């Protein structure tokens, strides 16, 4: 833990009001959206990159472990201070600093809220396309550190693709100013790619130049009820061959039931499917809408879709999306054990059926809820805790299940964390997706950026 | 140089016919498209990744410096064996191994020729969009090692964006099998990004999983003559705001004159501009063609275009592109001093005028030819050697000029090598685009992958 003397030195760097060790603050700021327990020594809120650098330099001198903290919406414990670390919150470094209309770039401090960047882009007649349920509270610095994905990856890619430049305070306390918005810059190793997705283990993202793009026109969503997983994948192939999509999401009948019941929402269509798809596209003109309708009708004729509805207004578009976006928060009351898996899209059908088989054989009493970004190979597996089971026993049995699931995942060369990162919760599974050699190289690289090992120690790997 | 004993050990790994030290072979295989002189000890042609790994392991034991060699079309000396190195050519590892229609991926060995991958994609009804003048001889492994760009970056990005997985033999002789075609994989540092653009200093690209995409429909090109650089940039802004483009290239009247004269081609339009643009788009339907015509006419009315022609056939499309693509080879007879520069697109106008001013003040006798990918901020500067000057004196004076140009470039935070890489020729200029800290981190990273420093030593940095 932190001595009083060091606490005072830190307070001198940022001002008394920008550091705290009050117990309720520690437990609030010391954790993310997982159920892990915070054990933070103090929380500090630097106001600018100079203060941030001074904190990191002091931490190097005094060998203080730091946990970078952004919107704390993570699901793998990457921002949890579990071992008495100093939490460094980027919350107050939240200005949008420079917009360039020709280059379509904007410089953001790390603490800018995702939704604020989206709104800013819209004011400029442009679009920031990385979007997900927690966009109202997640921060850009956290998005970059976890290479956030979300619901539009199919068309727009991950956060990685939207970073044009990064200003970082490395673990050694140096400022690294990379790329500066160039589209083309083949001058040695592309170091900024290492920081993207490093979960704060190499340094702090202080500032980022983000790319913006053309606003999509008249986004429209088609919800289809489908009879089976194989039908779902056929619908995906049929639509991908037939038109350009901006999103292709799915969820199960069980997920729909829980969301409509809990939130007292109407079911979207008459027929009951095993799964539902949300197919989003830009309805730029009538021809595109006709094409979507034709594809939908072909799916009905082939029996791979049972029913469906296309949004006719912005309100209907929002309410159809709500059925998908509320799933995660509605499921929270069942304290689900979550996995965020990906396999190559062509392997999904086989893989999902295998996972269901494993669970139904080893734990037939557990309810499984699937949803996610099936268009890009990424599914969210949620195993609900039965009421009669306590959380510890449930988690323990799910960990045993996980090992079985991951053995199969590894045979498909899949990812144990498609978009949520490794943090603390997925560390034991990292070896299913990355080889010993890769992990050894990561450790060697960390040593270059963070020689004293003060940056988020114990996250990703030990 | 290589002892007879080691030469025999190498021959035992690949077979007598797959290694040579015959003088003409050494000078042919020991260099790339620069005028640097080869000084290679031997050339070896591994037939598969096992042989490649065995060569690297032997090189580690015996401390033999290796130069990875692909299509040898590089313009920075990255594949030149200048210090008695062993050249390892990937030429014979050239199979296209696996195609997956659902994932739209194809596994290529490093020696697959770019044009062969493009043709293979076309046979599958798909498209490999990275394209440039040397696509007929460049190899995929080389494209990845230099993160090749080219004429379609505006829409499709660089090679980096099309790599879904990489199999590498590291400098330490280990096999690193990364990502395996996943679209989403947030499991620690994205190591494959380091290998992309590393110019063979970390290891050998042995095999890559490349993404393919939808084939563009009816590509059409609009060539415009424009009166000035500022008009050119206004035309770019006007078209970018008005429609989706697949390419936006430019070249100067001097470039056009040299190409039409040397190759006895017709000028594309009556009016003489200071610059010409090639604006490419998908003419999917009549409305898009009308839109392009309307934008063109608006440019004429505003006086920012003087004249123009739109391709009406595949043959005309090809012949208009030829005016741009032949520039580099036509200029070769003037032994030009070349730079491959980028600044943020919004800074191009000011920057180009400054460079012209520097040259006209310091070397008014030199003819300057501009062309390149102005749509993405990347211009190729060619300074022609006057006949009366010998090459050594010319190069020396151009190096002095370069320092002046790069001081200005650095003030725009530009890149000293937008797409050609650093190799040997741009090493002295690296510090204009990358900080001492970045270069130190690169060296530390190289140490992790290549502890004995055998991989392409002296390239990028010393």
Coordinates of C-alpha atoms in Angstrom, one line a residue, chain A residues 16-454:
Chain A
X16 CA -5.3 17.7 -3.0
X17 CA -8.8 17.4 -4.6
X18 CA -7.6 15.2 -7.4
X19 CA -6.5 12.2 -5.3
X20 CA -8.5 10.2 -2.8
X21 CA -8.3 7.2 -0.5
X22 CA -11.7 7.4 0.9
X23 CA -13.1 3.9 1.2
X24 CA -16.3 4.3 -0.9
X25 CA -14.3 6.0 -3.6
X26 CA -11.7 3.2 -3.6
X27 CA -14.3 0.5 -4.1
X28 CA -16.1 2.5 -6.8
X29 CA -13.1 3.6 -8.8
X30 CA -11.0 0.4 -8.1
X31 CA -13.1 -1.9 -10.3
X32 CA -14.8 -2.4 -13.7
X33 CA -18.0 -4.2 -14.7
X34 CA -16.9 -7.6 -13.4
X35 CA -17.8 -8.9 -10.0
X36 CA -14.2 -8.8 -8.9
X37 CA -13.5 -6.9 -5.6
X38 CA -11.5 -3.7 -5.6
X39 CA -8.5 -3.4 -3.4
X40 CA -7.0 0.0 -4.4
X41 CA -4.5 2.1 -2.5
X42 CA -5.7 5.4 -3.8
X43 CA -7.3 7.0 -6.9
X44 CA -5.6 9.8 -8.7
X45 CA -7.0 12.0 -11.5
X46 CA -4.3 13.7 -13.6
X47 CA -5.6 16.8 -15.4
X48 CA -3.2 16.7 -18.3
X49 CA -0.4 14.7 -19.9
X50 CA 2.3 16.5 -17.8
X51 CA 0.7 15.5 -14.6
X52 CA 0.2 12.0 -15.9
X53 CA 3.8 11.7 -16.8
X54 CA 4.9 13.1 -13.4
X55 CA 2.7 10.4 -11.7
X56 CA 4.3 7.6 -13.8
X57 CA 7.8 8.9 -13.1
X58 CA 7.2 9.0 -9.4
X59 CA 5.7 5.5 -9.6
X60 CA 8.9 4.3 -11.3
X61 CA 11.1 5.9 -8.6
X62 CA 9.0 4.4 -5.8
X63 CA 8.1 1.1 -7.6
X64 CA 4.3 1.7 -7.3
X65 CA 2.0 -0.5 -9.3
X66 CA -0.4 1.5 -11.4
X67 CA -3.9 0.5 -12.8
X68 CA -5.0 2.7 -15.8
X69 CA -8.7 3.4 -15.5
X70 CA -11.1 4.7 -18.1
X71 CA -14.8 4.1 -18.3
X72 CA -14.6 0.9 -16.2
X73 CA -17.0 -0.9 -18.4
X74 CA -14.6 -3.8 -19.0
X75 CA -15.7 -7.4 -18.7
X76 CA -12.4 -9.1 -18.0
X77 CA -11.1 -7.2 -15.0
X78 CA -8.4 -5.3 -16.9
X79 CA -9.1 -2.1 -14.9
X80 CA -9.5 -3.8 -11.5
X81 CA -7.0 -2.8 -8.8
X82 CA -7.0 -6.1 -6.9
X83 CA -3.6 -5.9 -5.2
X84 CA -3.3 -2.5 -3.6
X85 CA -2.4 -0.6 -6.7
X86 CA -2.7 3.1 -7.4
X87 CA -5.6 3.7 -9.8
X88 CA -4.9 6.4 -12.4
X89 CA -8.2 7.6 -13.8
X90 CA -8.2 9.4 -17.2
X91 CA -11.7 10.8 -16.5
X92 CA -10.6 14.4 -16.3
X93 CA -8.5 14.4 -19.5
X94 CA -11.6 14.7 -21.7
X95 CA -11.2 17.4 -24.3
X96 CA -11.8 17.1 -27.9
X97 CA -9.0 19.2 -29.2
X98 CA -8.6 19.5 -32.9
X99 CA -10.9 18.6 -35.8
X100 CA -9.6 18.5 -39.4
X101 CA -12.3 18.4 -42.0
X102 CA -10.1 17.5 -44.9
X103 CA -8.3 14.7 -43.1
X104 CA -11.5 13.7 -41.3
X105 CA -9.6 13.3 -38.0
X106 CA -10.1 14.5 -34.5
X107 CA -7.7 14.6 -31.6
X108 CA -9.3 13.4 -28.4
X109 CA -7.8 13.1 -24.9
X110 CA -8.2 9.6 -23.4
X111 CA -11.1 10.5 -21.2
X112 CA -13.5 11.5 -24.0
X113 CA -16.7 9.4 -23.7
X114 CA -17.4 7.3 -26.8
X115 CA -20.9 8.7 -27.2
X116 CA -19.5 12.3 -27.0
X117 CA -17.1 11.5 -29.8
X118 CA -20.0 10.0 -31.8
X119 CA -22.0 13.1 -31.2
X120 CA -19.1 15.4 -32.0
X121 CA -18.6 13.6 -35.3
X122 CA -22.3 13.9 -36.1
X123 CA -22.1 17.7 -35.5
X124 CA -19.4 17.8 -38.2
X125 CA -21.6 15.8 -40.6
X126 CA -19.4 12.7 -40.1
X127 CA -19.5 9.4 -38.2
X128 CA -17.5 7.5 -35.6
X129 CA -18.5 4.0 -36.3
X130 CA -17.3 1.9 -33.3
X131 CA -20.4 1.4 -31.2
X132 CA -21.6 -0.9 -28.4
X133 CA -24.0 -1.0 -25.5
X134 CA -21.6 0.9 -23.1
X135 CA -20.9 3.8 -25.4
X136 CA -22.5 6.2 -23.0
X137 CA -19.9 5.6 -20.3
X138 CA -16.8 3.9 -21.9
X139 CA -13.9 6.3 -22.7
X140 CA -11.8 6.5 -25.9
X141 CA -8.6 5.6 -24.0
X142 CA -10.2 2.4 -22.7
X143 CA -11.6 1.6 -26.2
X144 CA -8.1 1.8 -27.6
X145 CA -6.5 -0.2 -24.8
X146 CA -9.0 -3.0 -25.3
X147 CA -9.3 -2.6 -29.1
X148 CA -13.1 -2.3 -28.6
X149 CA -15.3 -4.0 -31.2
X150 CA -19.1 -4.0 -30.9
X151 CA -22.0 -4.1 -33.3
X152 CA -20.5 -2.6 -36.5
X153 CA -17.3 -4.5 -36.9
X154 CA -18.7 -6.4 -39.9
X155 CA -18.4 -3.2 -42.0
X156 CA -16.2 -0.9 -40.0
X157 CA -13.7 -3.1 -38.2
X158 CA -12.4 -2.7 -34.6
X159 CA -11.1 0.4 -32.8
X160 CA -7.6 -0.4 -34.2
X161 CA -8.8 0.7 -37.6
X162 CA -9.8 4.2 -36.5
X163 CA -6.7 5.2 -34.6
X164 CA -4.6 7.6 -36.8
X165 CA -2.1 8.5 -34.1
X166 CA -1.4 8.0 -30.4
X167 CA 0.3 10.0 -27.7
X168 CA 1.3 7.7 -24.9
X169 CA 3.1 7.9 -21.5
X170 CA 5.1 4.7 -21.5
X171 CA 5.6 2.6 -18.4
X172 CA 9.1 4.1 -18.2
X173 CA 7.5 7.5 -18.0
X174 CA 8.5 8.7 -21.4
X175 CA 6.1 10.4 -23.9
X176 CA 5.8 8.5 -27.1
X177 CA 4.0 10.5 -29.9
X178 CA 3.2 8.1 -32.7
X179 CA 2.1 8.5 -36.3
X180 CA 0.3 11.9 -36.0
X181 CA -2.6 11.1 -38.4
X182 CA -0.7 9.9 -41.4
X183 CA -2.5 7.5 -43.6
X184 CA 0.8 6.0 -44.9
X185 CA 4.0 5.8 -42.9
X186 CA 6.3 2.9 -43.6
X187 CA 9.2 3.9 -41.4
X188 CA 10.0 0.9 -39.3
X189 CA 7.8 -1.0 -36.8
X190 CA 4.3 0.3 -36.3
X191 CA 4.6 0.7 -32.6
X192 CA 1.1 2.2 -32.1
X193 CA -0.4 -1.2 -33.0
X194 CA 1.2 -2.7 -29.8
X195 CA -0.5 -0.2 -27.6
X196 CA -3.8 -0.8 -29.1
X197 CA -5.3 -3.7 -27.2
X198 CA -2.4 -3.8 -24.6
X199 CA -4.9 -3.3 -21.7
X200 CA -2.7 -0.7 -20.1
X201 CA 0.2 -3.0 -19.6
X202 CA 2.7 -1.0 -21.7
X203 CA 1.7 2.6 -20.9
X204 CA -1.1 5.1 -20.7
X205 CA -3.0 6.3 -23.8
X206 CA -3.0 10.0 -23.1
X207 CA -4.4 11.3 -26.4
X208 CA -5.5 9.8 -29.7
X209 CA -6.1 11.1 -33.2
X210 CA -9.2 9.3 -34.3
X211 CA -10.5 8.9 -37.9
X212 CA -14.0 9.7 -38.8
X213 CA -15.9 8.6 -41.9
X214 CA -19.0 9.4 -44.0
X215 CA -22.3 9.2 -42.1
X216 CA -24.3 6.2 -43.1
X217 CA -27.6 7.0 -44.9
X218 CA -30.9 5.8 -43.6
X219 CA -29.8 2.9 -41.5
X220 CA -32.5 0.2 -41.6
X221 CA -32.8 -3.0 -39.8
X222 CA -34.4 -6.3 -40.7
X223 CA -35.3 -8.7 -37.9
X224 CA -35.8 -12.3 -38.9
X225 CA -36.9 -15.3 -36.9
X226 CA -35.0 -18.4 -38.0
X227 CA -35.7 -22.0 -37.2
X228 CA -32.2 -23.2 -36.4
X229 CA -28.5 -22.4 -36.2
X230 CA -27.8 -23.8 -39.6
X231 CA -30.6 -21.7 -41.1
X232 CA -29.1 -18.6 -39.4
X233 CA -25.8 -19.2 -41.0
X234 CA -27.5 -19.7 -44.4
X235 CA -29.3 -16.4 -44.0
X236 CA -26.0 -14.8 -43.2
X237 CA -24.4 -16.2 -46.4
X238 CA -27.4 -15.3 -48.5
X239 CA -27.4 -11.7 -47.3
X240 CA -23.7 -11.2 -47.5
X241 CA -23.6 -12.4 -51.1
X242 CA -26.6 -10.2 -52.0
X243 CA -25.9 -6.8 -50.5
X244 CA -23.6 -4.7 -48.3
X245 CA -24.4 -5.0 -44.6
X246 CA -23.4 -2.7 -41.7
X247 CA -24.2 -5.2 -39.0
X248 CA -25.4 -8.8 -38.6
X249 CA -26.2 -9.7 -35.0
X250 CA -28.1 -12.6 -33.5
X251 CA -29.7 -13.7 -30.3
X252 CA -31.6 -16.8 -29.1
X253 CA -35.4 -17.2 -28.3
X254 CA -34.4 -17.4 -24.7
X255 CA -32.6 -14.1 -24.8
X256 CA -35.7 -12.5 -26.5
X257 CA -38.0 -14.0 -23.9
X258 CA -36.0 -12.6 -21.1
X259 CA -35.7 -9.1 -22.6
X260 CA -39.3 -8.8 -23.6
X261 CA -40.5 -10.1 -20.2
X262 CA -38.3 -8.1 -18.0
X263 CA -38.7 -4.8 -19.9
X264 CA -42.3 -5.4 -20.9
X265 CA -41.6 -5.1 -24.6
X266 CA -43.6 -6.5 -27.4
X267 CA -42.3 -9.4 -29.4
X268 CA -41.1 -8.2 -32.8
X269 CA -43.0 -10.8 -34.9
X270 CA -45.6 -13.5 -34.7
X271 CA -43.6 -16.6 -35.4
X272 CA -41.3 -18.0 -32.8
X273 CA -37.8 -18.9 -34.0
X274 CA -34.9 -20.7 -32.4
X275 CA -32.8 -17.6 -33.2
X276 CA -33.3 -14.1 -34.4
X277 CA -31.1 -12.0 -36.6
X278 CA -30.7 -8.2 -36.8
X279 CA -29.5 -7.4 -40.3
X280 CA -28.6 -3.7 -40.7
X281 CA -27.9 -1.9 -43.9
X282 CA -27.9 1.6 -45.5
X283 CA -31.2 2.0 -47.3
X284 CA -29.7 4.6 -49.6
X285 CA -32.4 4.2 -52.2
X286 CA -35.5 2.2 -53.1
X287 CA -33.5 -0.4 -55.1
X288 CA -31.6 -1.3 -51.9
X289 CA -34.8 -1.7 -49.9
X290 CA -36.2 -3.8 -52.7
X291 CA -33.1 -6.0 -52.7
X292 CA -33.3 -6.5 -49.0
X293 CA -37.0 -7.5 -49.3
X294 CA -36.2 -9.9 -52.1
X295 CA -33.5 -11.6 -50.1
X296 CA -35.9 -11.8 -47.1
X297 CA -38.5 -13.4 -49.3
X298 CA -36.1 -15.9 -50.7
X299 CA -35.1 -16.8 -47.2
X300 CA -38.8 -17.4 -46.4
X301 CA -39.3 -19.5 -49.5
X302 CA -36.3 -21.6 -48.6
X303 CA -37.6 -22.1 -45.1
X304 CA -34.5 -20.6 -43.6
X305 CA -36.5 -17.7 -42.2
X306 CA -39.9 -18.0 -40.6
X307 CA -41.0 -14.4 -40.2
X308 CA -39.6 -11.0 -40.1
X309 CA -40.0 -7.2 -39.8
X310 CA -38.2 -4.3 -41.4
X311 CA -37.9 -1.0 -39.6
X312 CA -40.0 1.7 -41.2
X313 CA -39.0 4.6 -39.0
X314 CA -36.2 5.7 -36.7
X315 CA -38.3 4.8 -33.7
X316 CA -38.9 1.2 -35.0
X317 CA -35.2 1.0 -35.9
X318 CA -34.3 1.9 -32.3
X319 CA -36.9 -0.5 -30.7
X320 CA -35.6 -3.4 -32.8
X321 CA -32.0 -2.7 -31.8
X322 CA -33.1 -2.4 -28.2
X323 CA -34.1 -6.1 -28.2
X324 CA -30.4 -6.9 -28.8
X325 CA -28.7 -4.2 -26.8
X326 CA -30.6 -4.8 -23.6
X327 CA -29.7 -8.5 -23.4
X328 CA -26.5 -8.0 -21.4
X329 CA -28.0 -5.9 -18.7
X330 CA -31.2 -8.0 -18.4
X331 CA -29.1 -11.1 -18.0
X332 CA -27.1 -9.6 -15.1
X333 CA -29.7 -10.7 -12.5
X334 CA -28.8 -14.3 -13.3
X335 CA -25.1 -13.6 -12.6
X336 CA -24.1 -15.3 -15.8
X337 CA -20.7 -16.8 -16.5
X338 CA -19.7 -15.2 -19.7
X339 CA -17.4 -16.0 -22.5
X340 CA -16.6 -13.9 -25.6
X341 CA -15.5 -16.3 -28.2
X342 CA -14.6 -16.2 -31.8
X343 CA -13.8 -18.7 -34.5
X344 CA -13.4 -18.2 -38.2
X345 CA -17.0 -17.4 -39.4
X346 CA -17.0 -20.6 -41.5
X347 CA -16.5 -22.7 -38.4
X348 CA -19.2 -21.2 -36.3
X349 CA -22.0 -23.6 -36.9
X350 CA -20.0 -26.7 -36.0
X351 CA -18.4 -25.0 -33.0
X352 CA -21.6 -23.7 -31.4
X353 CA -23.3 -27.1 -31.6
X354 CA -20.2 -28.7 -30.0
X355 CA -20.3 -26.2 -27.1
X356 CA -24.0 -26.8 -26.6
X357 CA -23.3 -30.6 -26.5
X358 CA -20.5 -30.1 -24.0
X359 CA -22.7 -28.1 -21.7
X360 CA -25.7 -30.3 -22.0
X361 CA -23.6 -33.4 -21.2
X362 CA -21.6 -32.0 -18.3
X363 CA -24.1 -29.5 -16.9
X364 CA -27.6 -30.2 -18.3
X365 CA -29.2 -28.0 -15.5
X366 CA -27.5 -24.9 -16.8
X367 CA -29.4 -22.5 -19.2
X368 CA -27.3 -21.3 -22.1
X369 CA -28.0 -17.9 -23.8
X370 CA -26.3 -17.1 -27.1
X371 CA -26.1 -13.7 -28.7
X372 CA -23.6 -11.5 -30.4
X373 CA -21.8 -10.6 -33.6
X374 CA -22.2 -13.8 -35.6
X375 CA -21.5 -11.9 -38.8
X376 CA -17.9 -11.5 -37.8
X377 CA -17.4 -14.9 -36.0
X378 CA -17.8 -13.5 -32.5
X379 CA -20.5 -15.0 -30.2
X380 CA -21.2 -14.2 -26.5
X381 CA -21.9 -17.3 -24.5
X382 CA -23.8 -16.7 -21.3
X383 CA -24.4 -19.5 -18.8
X384 CA -27.1 -18.5 -16.3
X385 CA -26.7 -19.3 -12.6
X386 CA -29.5 -21.5 -11.3
X387 CA -31.2 -19.8 -8.3
X388 CA -30.5 -22.7 -6.0
X389 CA -26.7 -22.6 -6.6
X390 CA -24.4 -20.3 -4.8
X391 CA -22.1 -18.1 -6.9
X392 CA -18.8 -19.7 -5.8
X393 CA -19.9 -23.2 -6.6
X394 CA -21.4 -22.0 -9.9
X395 CA -18.3 -20.2 -11.0
X396 CA -16.1 -23.2 -10.0
X397 CA -18.2 -25.5 -12.1
X398 CA -18.2 -23.1 -15.0
X399 CA -14.4 -22.9 -14.9
X400 CA -14.3 -26.7 -15.3
X401 CA -16.8 -26.4 -18.2
X402 CA -14.6 -23.6 -19.7
X403 CA -11.6 -25.8 -19.9
X404 CA -13.6 -28.3 -22.0
X405 CA -15.0 -25.6 -24.2
X406 CA -11.6 -24.0 -24.7
X407 CA -10.0 -27.3 -25.7
X408 CA -12.5 -27.5 -28.6
X409 CA -12.1 -23.8 -29.3
X410 CA -8.3 -24.3 -29.7
X411 CA -8.9 -27.1 -32.2
X412 CA -10.7 -24.4 -34.3
X413 CA -7.9 -22.0 -33.7
X414 CA -10.4 -19.7 -32.1
X415 CA -10.0 -16.8 -29.7
X416 CA -10.7 -17.1 -25.9
X417 CA -11.5 -13.3 -26.0
X418 CA -12.7 -11.9 -29.2
X419 CA -13.2 -8.3 -28.0
X420 CA -13.3 -8.2 -24.2
X421 CA -9.6 -8.7 -23.7
X422 CA -7.8 -10.9 -21.2
X423 CA -7.5 -8.8 -18.0
X424 CA -7.5 -11.0 -14.9
X425 CA -10.5 -13.2 -15.7
X426 CA -9.2 -14.8 -19.0
X427 CA -5.5 -15.1 -18.0
X428 CA -5.7 -18.8 -17.3
X429 CA -7.1 -19.4 -20.8
X430 CA -4.7 -17.2 -22.8
X431 CA -2.6 -20.3 -23.7
X432 CA -5.5 -21.7 -25.7
X433 CA -5.2 -18.8 -28.2
X434 CA -1.6 -17.8 -27.9
X435 CA 1.5 -20.0 -28.0
X436 CA 4.2 -20.1 -25.3
X437 CA 6.5 -18.3 -27.8
X438 CA 4.0 -15.5 -28.4
X439 CA 3.5 -15.0 -24.6
X440 CA 7.3 -15.0 -24.1
X441 CA 7.6 -12.3 -26.9
X442 CA 4.9 -10.3 -25.2
X443 CA 6.7 -10.3 -22.0
X444 CA 9.9 -9.3 -23.7
X445 CA 8.1 -6.4 -25.4
X446 CA 6.6 -5.3 -22.1
X447 CA 10.1 -5.1 -20.6
X448 CA 11.0 -2.6 -23.3
X449 CA 8.1 -0.2 -22.5
X450 CA 7.8 -0.8 -18.8
X451 CA 11.2 -1.9 -17.4
X452 CA 10.1 -1.7 -13.8
X453 CA 6.9 -3.6 -14.4
X454 CA 4.6 -1.0 -12.8

